[in-house]
CSV table of C-alpha atoms in Angstrom, one decimal:
chain,number,residue,atom,x,y,z
H,25,MET,CA,-42.5,11.4,-52.1
H,26,ASN,CA,-40.9,9.1,-49.5
H,27,ARG,CA,-37.3,9.0,-48.4
H,28,ASN,CA,-36.4,6.1,-50.7
H,29,ALA,CA,-37.4,8.1,-53.8
H,30,ILE,CA,-35.3,11.0,-52.7
H,31,VAL,CA,-32.3,8.7,-52.1
H,32,ILE,CA,-32.8,7.2,-55.6
H,33,ILE,CA,-33.0,10.6,-57.3
H,34,VAL,CA,-29.9,11.8,-55.5
H,35,VAL,CA,-27.9,8.7,-56.5
H,36,MET,CA,-29.1,8.9,-60.1
H,37,ALA,CA,-28.3,12.6,-60.2
H,38,ALA,CA,-24.8,11.8,-58.9
H,39,VAL,CA,-24.3,9.1,-61.5
H,40,ALA,CA,-25.6,11.5,-64.2
H,41,LEU,CA,-23.1,14.2,-63.1
H,42,MET,CA,-20.2,11.7,-63.1
H,43,LEU,CA,-21.2,10.5,-66.5
H,44,PHE,CA,-21.4,14.0,-67.9
H,45,ALA,CA,-18.1,15.0,-66.3
H,46,GLY,CA,-16.4,11.7,-67.4
H,47,VAL,CA,-17.4,12.1,-71.1
H,48,ARG,CA,-16.3,15.8,-71.1
H,49,MET,CA,-13.0,15.1,-69.4
H,50,ALA,CA,-12.2,12.3,-71.9
H,51,ARG,CA,-12.2,14.9,-74.7
H,52,PRO,CA,-8.8,16.2,-75.7
H,53,ARG,CA,-8.2,19.8,-74.4
H,54,ALA,CA,-7.4,22.6,-76.9
H,55,GLY,CA,-3.9,22.2,-78.0
H,56,VAL,CA,-3.4,18.8,-76.4
H,57,VAL,CA,-3.3,16.1,-79.0
H,58,LYS,CA,-4.1,12.6,-78.0
H,59,LEU,CA,-1.7,10.1,-79.6
H,60,SER,CA,-2.8,6.7,-80.7
H,61,PRO,CA,-0.6,3.7,-79.9
H,62,VAL,CA,-0.4,2.9,-83.7
H,63,GLY,CA,3.2,3.4,-84.9
H,64,LYS,CA,4.5,3.3,-81.3
H,65,ASN,CA,8.1,2.3,-80.6
H,66,GLY,CA,8.7,-1.4,-81.3
H,67,SER,CA,5.6,-1.8,-83.5
H,68,VAL,CA,5.9,-2.6,-87.1
H,69,ALA,CA,5.7,0.5,-89.2
H,70,PRO,CA,2.5,0.3,-91.3
H,71,ASP,CA,3.2,-0.2,-95.0
H,72,PHE,CA,1.8,2.2,-97.5
H,73,GLU,CA,1.9,3.1,-101.1
H,74,LEU,CA,2.1,6.7,-102.1
H,75,GLN,CA,3.0,8.6,-105.3
H,76,SER,CA,6.4,10.2,-105.5
H,77,LEU,CA,6.9,13.6,-107.1
H,78,ASP,CA,8.0,12.0,-110.3
H,79,GLY,CA,4.6,10.2,-110.5
H,80,LYS,CA,5.8,6.7,-109.5
H,81,PRO,CA,4.2,4.7,-106.8
H,82,MET,CA,6.5,4.0,-103.8
H,83,ARG,CA,5.9,1.7,-100.9
H,84,LEU,CA,7.6,1.7,-97.5
H,85,SER,CA,8.3,-2.0,-97.9
H,86,ASP,CA,10.4,-1.1,-100.9
H,87,PHE,CA,13.0,0.0,-98.4
H,88,ARG,CA,12.9,-3.1,-96.1
H,89,GLY,CA,16.5,-3.8,-95.0
H,90,LYS,CA,17.3,-0.2,-94.8
H,91,ALA,CA,16.9,2.2,-91.8
H,92,VAL,CA,14.2,4.7,-92.8
H,93,LEU,CA,13.6,8.2,-91.5
H,94,LEU,CA,10.0,8.8,-92.4
H,95,ASN,CA,9.2,12.5,-92.1
H,96,PHE,CA,5.7,14.0,-92.4
H,97,TRP,CA,5.9,17.6,-93.3
H,98,ALA,CA,4.2,20.5,-95.2
H,99,THR,CA,5.2,23.5,-97.2
H,100,TRP,CA,3.5,25.8,-94.6
H,101,CYS,CA,5.3,24.3,-91.7
H,102,ALA,CA,8.1,26.5,-90.5
H,103,PRO,CA,9.7,24.0,-88.1
H,104,CYS,CA,9.7,21.5,-91.0
H,105,LYS,CA,11.8,23.9,-93.1
H,106,ILE,CA,14.3,24.1,-90.3
H,107,GLU,CA,14.9,20.3,-90.1
H,108,MET,CA,14.9,19.5,-93.8
H,109,PRO,CA,18.5,20.6,-94.4
H,110,TRP,CA,19.5,18.3,-91.5
H,111,PHE,CA,17.8,15.4,-93.3
H,112,VAL,CA,19.6,16.3,-96.5
H,113,ASP,CA,22.9,16.2,-94.6
H,114,LEU,CA,22.0,13.0,-92.7
H,115,GLN,CA,21.0,11.3,-95.9
H,116,LYS,CA,24.4,12.1,-97.4
H,117,GLN,CA,26.2,11.1,-94.2
H,118,TYR,CA,24.5,7.7,-93.6
H,119,ALA,CA,23.3,6.6,-97.0
H,120,SER,CA,26.3,4.3,-97.4
H,121,GLN,CA,25.4,2.6,-94.0
H,122,GLY,CA,21.8,2.0,-95.2
H,123,LEU,CA,19.8,5.0,-94.3
H,124,GLN,CA,16.9,6.2,-96.5
H,125,VAL,CA,15.1,9.4,-95.6
H,126,ILE,CA,11.6,9.6,-97.0
H,127,GLY,CA,9.5,12.8,-96.9
H,128,VAL,CA,5.7,12.7,-97.0
H,129,ALA,CA,4.2,16.0,-97.8
H,130,MET,CA,0.9,16.4,-96.0
H,131,ASP,CA,-0.4,19.6,-97.5
H,132,ASP,CA,-2.9,20.4,-100.3
H,133,SER,CA,-0.8,23.1,-102.0
H,134,GLY,CA,-0.4,20.8,-105.1
H,135,GLU,CA,2.4,18.7,-106.5
H,136,GLU,CA,4.0,21.7,-108.3
H,137,ALA,CA,4.3,23.8,-105.2
H,138,ILE,CA,5.6,20.8,-103.2
H,139,ALA,CA,8.2,20.0,-105.9
H,140,LYS,CA,9.3,23.6,-106.1
H,141,PHE,CA,9.7,23.7,-102.3
H,142,ALA,CA,11.7,20.5,-102.3
H,143,LYS,CA,13.9,21.8,-105.0
H,144,GLN,CA,14.5,25.1,-103.1
H,145,MET,CA,15.5,23.0,-100.1
H,146,ALA,CA,17.8,20.9,-102.2
H,147,VAL,CA,16.1,17.7,-101.0
H,148,ASN,CA,18.1,14.6,-102.0
H,149,TYR,CA,15.6,12.0,-100.9
H,150,PRO,CA,12.2,10.9,-102.2
H,151,VAL,CA,9.2,13.1,-101.5
H,152,LEU,CA,5.8,11.4,-101.6
H,153,ILE,CA,2.4,13.1,-101.8
H,154,GLY,CA,0.8,12.3,-98.5
H,155,LYS,CA,-2.7,11.0,-97.9
H,156,GLU,CA,-4.7,11.3,-94.7
H,157,ALA,CA,-5.2,7.6,-94.6
H,158,VAL,CA,-1.4,7.1,-94.3
H,159,GLY,CA,-1.3,9.7,-91.5
H,160,ASP,CA,-4.1,7.8,-89.8
H,161,ALA,CA,-2.2,4.5,-90.1
H,162,TYR,CA,0.6,6.2,-88.1
H,163,GLY,CA,-1.7,7.2,-85.3
H,164,GLY,CA,-3.0,10.4,-86.9
H,165,VAL,CA,-0.4,12.9,-87.9
H,166,GLU,CA,-2.2,15.8,-86.2
H,167,PHE,CA,0.7,18.2,-86.2
H,168,LEU,CA,3.9,18.6,-88.2
H,169,PRO,CA,6.7,17.8,-88.3
H,170,THR,CA,6.2,14.2,-87.2
H,171,THR,CA,9.0,11.8,-87.8
H,172,PHE,CA,9.2,8.0,-87.4
H,173,ILE,CA,12.6,6.3,-87.4
H,174,ILE,CA,12.3,2.7,-88.6
H,175,ASP,CA,14.9,0.0,-88.3
H,176,ARG,CA,16.0,-2.4,-91.0
H,177,GLN,CA,13.4,-4.9,-89.9
H,178,GLY,CA,10.6,-2.3,-90.3
H,179,LYS,CA,10.1,-1.6,-86.7
H,180,VAL,CA,9.6,1.8,-85.3
H,181,VAL,CA,12.5,2.7,-83.0
H,182,ASP,CA,11.8,6.3,-82.5
H,183,ARG,CA,8.9,8.7,-82.9
H,184,VAL,CA,9.7,12.4,-83.0
H,185,PHE,CA,6.8,14.8,-82.5
H,186,GLY,CA,7.7,18.4,-83.5
H,187,LEU,CA,11.1,19.9,-84.0
H,188,VAL,CA,13.9,18.6,-81.9
H,189,SER,CA,17.7,19.0,-82.3
H,190,ARG,CA,19.6,17.5,-85.2
H,191,SER,CA,21.6,15.3,-82.7
H,192,GLU,CA,18.4,13.7,-81.5
H,193,PHE,CA,17.5,12.6,-85.0
H,194,GLU,CA,21.1,11.3,-85.5
H,195,ASP,CA,20.8,9.3,-82.3
H,196,GLY,CA,17.6,7.7,-83.6
H,197,ILE,CA,19.2,7.0,-87.0
H,198,LYS,CA,22.2,5.3,-85.3
H,199,LYS,CA,19.8,3.2,-83.2
H,200,ALA,CA,17.9,2.2,-86.4
H,201,LEU,CA,21.1,1.4,-88.3
H,202,GLY,CA,22.6,-0.5,-85.3
H,203,GLY,CA,19.9,-3.0,-85.4
H,204,ALA,CA,21.4,-4.3,-88.6
H,205,THR,CA,22.2,-7.9,-89.1
H,206,PRO,CA,24.5,-9.0,-91.9
H,207,ALA,CA,21.5,-10.9,-93.5
H,208,ALA,CA,19.3,-7.9,-93.3
H,209,GLN,CA,22.0,-5.7,-94.8
H,210,ALA,CA,22.6,-8.2,-97.6
H,211,SER,CA,18.9,-8.3,-98.3
H,212,ALA,CA,18.7,-4.5,-98.4
H,213,LYS,CA,17.3,-3.7,-101.8
H,214,GLU,CA,17.2,-0.6,-103.9
H,215,PRO,CA,13.8,1.1,-104.0
H,216,ALA,CA,11.9,1.0,-107.2
H,217,ARG,CA,12.2,4.6,-108.5
M,25,MET,CA,-43.5,2.1,-53.3
M,26,ARG,CA,-45.1,4.3,-56.0
M,27,SER,CA,-42.8,7.2,-54.9
M,28,ALA,CA,-39.7,5.0,-55.2
M,29,ARG,CA,-40.7,4.1,-58.7
M,30,LEU,CA,-41.3,7.7,-59.5
M,31,GLY,CA,-38.0,8.6,-58.0
M,32,PHE,CA,-36.2,5.9,-60.0
M,33,ALA,CA,-37.9,7.1,-63.2
M,34,ALA,CA,-37.0,10.8,-62.5
M,35,GLY,CA,-33.4,9.8,-61.8
M,36,PHE,CA,-33.2,7.7,-65.0
M,37,VAL,CA,-34.5,10.5,-67.1
M,38,LEU,CA,-31.9,12.9,-65.5
M,39,ALA,CA,-29.1,10.4,-66.3
M,40,LEU,CA,-30.3,10.1,-69.9
M,41,VAL,CA,-30.4,13.9,-70.3
M,42,ALA,CA,-26.9,14.3,-68.9
M,43,ALA,CA,-25.5,11.6,-71.0
M,44,GLY,CA,-27.2,13.0,-74.1
M,45,ALA,CA,-25.9,16.5,-73.4
M,46,ALA,CA,-22.4,15.1,-73.0
M,47,MET,CA,-22.6,12.9,-76.0
M,48,ASP,CA,-24.1,15.6,-78.2
M,49,ASP,CA,-21.1,17.8,-77.4
M,50,THR,CA,-18.8,15.1,-78.7
M,51,ALA,CA,-20.9,14.0,-81.6
M,52,SER,CA,-19.1,16.2,-84.1
M,53,PRO,CA,-15.4,15.5,-84.6
M,54,GLN,CA,-13.6,17.6,-82.0
M,55,THR,CA,-10.4,19.1,-83.1
M,56,PRO,CA,-8.6,21.5,-81.0
M,57,SER,CA,-8.9,25.2,-81.7
M,58,TRP,CA,-6.1,27.7,-81.2
M,59,VAL,CA,-8.0,30.9,-81.9
M,60,THR,CA,-11.1,32.0,-80.1
M,61,PRO,CA,-13.2,34.8,-81.5
M,62,LEU,CA,-14.3,37.1,-78.6
M,63,PRO,CA,-17.9,38.4,-78.4
M,64,VAL,CA,-18.5,41.3,-80.7
M,65,ALA,CA,-19.9,44.5,-79.3
M,66,LYS,CA,-23.3,45.4,-80.7
M,67,ILE,CA,-22.8,47.4,-83.9
M,68,SER,CA,-25.4,49.9,-85.2
M,69,VAL,CA,-25.3,51.6,-88.6
M,70,LYS,CA,-27.3,54.0,-90.5
M,71,SER,CA,-27.5,54.0,-94.2
M,72,GLY,CA,-24.8,56.2,-95.6
M,73,LYS,CA,-22.8,56.2,-92.4
M,74,PRO,CA,-20.5,53.3,-92.1
M,75,ALA,CA,-19.5,52.1,-88.6
M,76,LYS,CA,-16.3,50.6,-87.4
M,77,LEU,CA,-16.3,47.0,-86.6
M,78,GLU,CA,-13.7,45.5,-84.3
M,79,LEU,CA,-13.3,41.7,-84.2
M,80,ARG,CA,-11.1,40.6,-81.4
M,81,PHE,CA,-9.5,37.2,-81.2
M,82,LYS,CA,-7.5,35.3,-78.6
M,83,VAL,CA,-4.7,32.9,-79.5
M,84,ALA,CA,-4.2,30.1,-77.1
M,85,ASP,CA,-1.3,30.5,-74.7
M,86,GLY,CA,1.9,29.1,-76.0
M,87,TYR,CA,0.8,29.2,-79.6
M,88,HIS,CA,1.0,31.7,-82.5
M,89,ILE,CA,-0.6,32.1,-85.9
M,90,ASN,CA,0.9,33.6,-89.0
M,91,SER,CA,0.0,37.3,-89.4
M,92,ASN,CA,-1.8,38.5,-92.5
M,93,GLN,CA,1.6,39.3,-94.0
M,94,PRO,CA,3.8,36.4,-92.8
M,95,GLY,CA,6.6,37.3,-95.2
M,96,SER,CA,6.7,34.1,-97.2
M,97,GLU,CA,4.4,32.9,-99.9
M,98,LEU,CA,4.6,29.4,-98.5
M,99,LEU,CA,3.2,30.4,-95.1
M,100,ILE,CA,-0.6,30.6,-94.8
M,101,PRO,CA,-1.7,34.1,-93.8
M,102,THR,CA,-4.5,34.8,-91.4
M,103,LYS,CA,-7.4,35.9,-93.4
M,104,LEU,CA,-11.0,37.0,-92.6
M,105,GLN,CA,-13.8,36.2,-94.9
M,106,LEU,CA,-17.3,37.6,-94.2
M,107,ASN,CA,-20.5,36.9,-96.0
M,108,PRO,CA,-22.9,39.7,-95.1
M,109,PRO,CA,-26.5,39.6,-96.2
M,110,THR,CA,-27.4,41.6,-99.4
M,111,ASP,CA,-28.3,44.9,-97.6
M,112,ILE,CA,-25.1,45.0,-95.5
M,113,GLY,CA,-21.7,45.8,-96.8
M,114,VAL,CA,-18.4,45.0,-95.1
M,115,GLY,CA,-15.2,46.5,-96.4
M,116,SER,CA,-11.8,48.0,-95.6
M,117,ILE,CA,-10.7,45.0,-93.6
M,118,THR,CA,-7.6,46.0,-91.7
M,119,TYR,CA,-5.3,43.5,-90.1
M,120,PRO,CA,-2.9,44.4,-87.3
M,121,LYS,CA,0.8,44.2,-87.8
M,122,GLY,CA,2.2,41.0,-86.5
M,123,HIS,CA,5.3,40.7,-84.4
M,124,ASP,CA,8.5,39.0,-85.3
M,125,LEU,CA,9.1,35.7,-83.6
M,126,THR,CA,12.4,33.9,-83.7
M,127,LEU,CA,12.5,30.3,-82.7
M,128,ALA,CA,15.5,29.5,-80.5
M,129,ILE,CA,16.4,26.6,-82.8
M,130,ALA,CA,16.4,28.8,-85.9
M,131,PRO,CA,17.4,32.4,-84.9
M,132,ASP,CA,18.0,33.4,-88.5
M,133,GLN,CA,14.5,32.7,-89.7
M,134,PRO,CA,12.1,35.1,-88.0
M,135,LEU,CA,8.4,34.6,-88.5
M,136,ASN,CA,5.7,37.3,-88.4
M,137,VAL,CA,2.9,36.2,-86.2
M,138,TYR,CA,0.0,37.0,-83.9
M,139,SER,CA,0.0,35.7,-80.4
M,140,GLY,CA,-2.0,36.6,-77.3
M,141,GLY,CA,-4.8,38.7,-78.7
M,142,PHE,CA,-5.3,40.6,-81.9
M,143,THR,CA,-8.0,42.8,-83.4
M,144,ILE,CA,-9.1,43.0,-87.0
M,145,THR,CA,-11.1,46.0,-88.0
M,146,ALA,CA,-13.5,46.6,-90.9
M,147,LYS,CA,-16.2,49.1,-91.9
M,148,VAL,CA,-19.8,48.0,-91.9
M,149,SER,CA,-22.4,49.9,-93.9
M,150,ALA,CA,-26.0,49.5,-94.7
M,151,MET,CA,-27.4,49.8,-98.2
M,152,ARG,CA,-30.0,52.4,-98.8
M,153,THR,CA,-32.4,49.6,-99.4
M,154,ALA,CA,-31.9,48.1,-96.0
M,155,SER,CA,-34.9,48.1,-93.7
M,156,PRO,CA,-34.3,49.0,-90.1
M,157,GLY,CA,-33.7,45.9,-88.0
M,158,LYS,CA,-31.2,43.3,-87.1
M,159,TYR,CA,-29.0,41.5,-89.6
M,160,LYS,CA,-26.7,38.6,-88.9
M,161,VAL,CA,-23.3,38.4,-90.5
M,162,HIS,CA,-21.5,35.1,-90.7
M,163,GLY,CA,-17.9,34.5,-91.8
M,164,GLN,CA,-14.7,32.7,-90.9
M,165,LEU,CA,-11.2,33.4,-89.9
M,166,LYS,CA,-8.7,31.2,-91.7
M,167,TYR,CA,-5.5,30.7,-89.7
M,168,GLN,CA,-2.6,28.3,-89.3
M,169,ALA,CA,-1.3,27.8,-85.8
M,170,CYS,CA,2.1,26.7,-84.5
M,171,ASN,CA,3.9,26.5,-81.2
M,172,ASP,CA,7.7,26.8,-81.1
M,173,ARG,CA,8.2,23.2,-82.2
M,174,SER,CA,5.1,22.1,-84.2
M,175,CYS,CA,2.6,23.4,-86.7
M,176,PHE,CA,-1.0,22.4,-87.1
M,177,PRO,CA,-3.1,22.2,-90.2
M,178,PRO,CA,-5.0,25.3,-91.3
M,179,LYS,CA,-8.2,25.9,-89.5
M,180,LEU,CA,-11.4,28.0,-89.8
M,181,ALA,CA,-12.8,29.8,-86.8
M,182,PRO,CA,-16.4,30.8,-87.2
M,183,VAL,CA,-17.1,34.6,-86.9
M,184,ASP,CA,-20.6,35.8,-86.3
M,185,PHE,CA,-22.0,39.1,-85.3
M,186,GLU,CA,-25.2,41.2,-85.5
M,187,VAL,CA,-25.7,44.5,-87.2
M,188,GLN,CA,-28.5,46.8,-86.1
M,189,VAL,CA,-29.6,49.0,-89.0
M,190,LEU,CA,-31.1,52.1,-87.6
M,191,LYS,CA,-33.9,54.1,-89.1
M,192,ARG,CA,-32.6,56.8,-91.5
M,193,THR,CA,-33.3,60.3,-90.4
M,194,SER,CA,-33.3,63.5,-92.4
M,195,ALA,CA,-31.6,66.7,-91.2
M,196,SER,CA,-34.8,67.7,-89.4
M,197,GLY,CA,-34.7,64.4,-87.6
M,198,THR,CA,-37.7,62.9,-89.3
M,199,ALA,CA,-37.7,59.5,-91.0
M,200,HIS,CA,-36.1,59.7,-94.5
M,201,ASN,CA,-38.0,58.2,-97.3
M,202,PRO,CA,-35.5,56.8,-99.8
M,203,ALA,CA,-38.2,56.3,-102.5
M,204,GLN,CA,-38.6,60.0,-102.7
M,205,SER,CA,-35.0,61.0,-102.8
M,206,PRO,CA,-32.8,58.0,-103.4
M,207,HIS,CA,-29.6,59.9,-104.1
M,208,ALA,CA,-29.8,62.4,-101.2
M,209,HIS,CA,-26.6,61.1,-99.5
M,210,ASN,CA,-24.4,60.1,-102.4
């Protein structure tokens, strides 16, 4: 085998190694979740239709003109349980200014268990039965809680991954409400319940 | 010239193999794992004499999983499910006690969890009908992991180990014949 052949083998081996390493390094590491740009700040929140706990279909677009706090949660999620009373309070506090909190339950424990949990938590906002496709539309809700704060025009102003403080949610809500225009407020319609 | 072509072909095959190996590793949907089963020490049993099985697990740094008794029916407990072959029995599964974990943001709501490493024990036995040899036991650990701010959907970690069934011996040390005295060790 002449020198050229050896050089070619070495180069090809190096390329192969780089290819192997590149593909492996592109994979998410354990515990690190890659986030998709879908649902990023400034983008329009994907519309969806999900069933509420009372069996009625509900769409995100039903709330256009309102600021929406869209919270993905599950009954088995301890941090979700911590923030839910905050959302109950925030819904009370900002409802008159046009806030609507929406909970999307992403677990398979059944509607009855979800309803029982929501009742225990004295939830005063609609709880919808989540579907993976909706989570995917929001970039893949790979951990909970995940919350999107959406302004009156339907644009995502804040994405909150995991548990943060109540005041951080409140700041996002104010931002979403602040984007209000008189026209938008006037066109705010009541959701079909 | 022939050598150069050979070299190119060899390199090309090498590149294809490497790419294939890397792609194969990513072919199945990769979701992060937070619990890793550690290798199980070889376990040997004799019929009528159960052996202690220790299954050790490592929880990824910075994460915790609910213990087997998380203290709330809503939380998903860690649970081991084993499917031994017909001639092997697995029982008395014992879970370690978890430790209380209080999140800084909710000091009044402690959770009972496993973090770092933990060991589940069980008793493994061989039926009288079991022939000496190696038996594979498969199963899974169901767990639900969180860190101090987020929780991840429940997951299953595969658990596999091998049981070596030893030849039964009578008191005199000779091979026991179960067909002649099937109830000798009841």
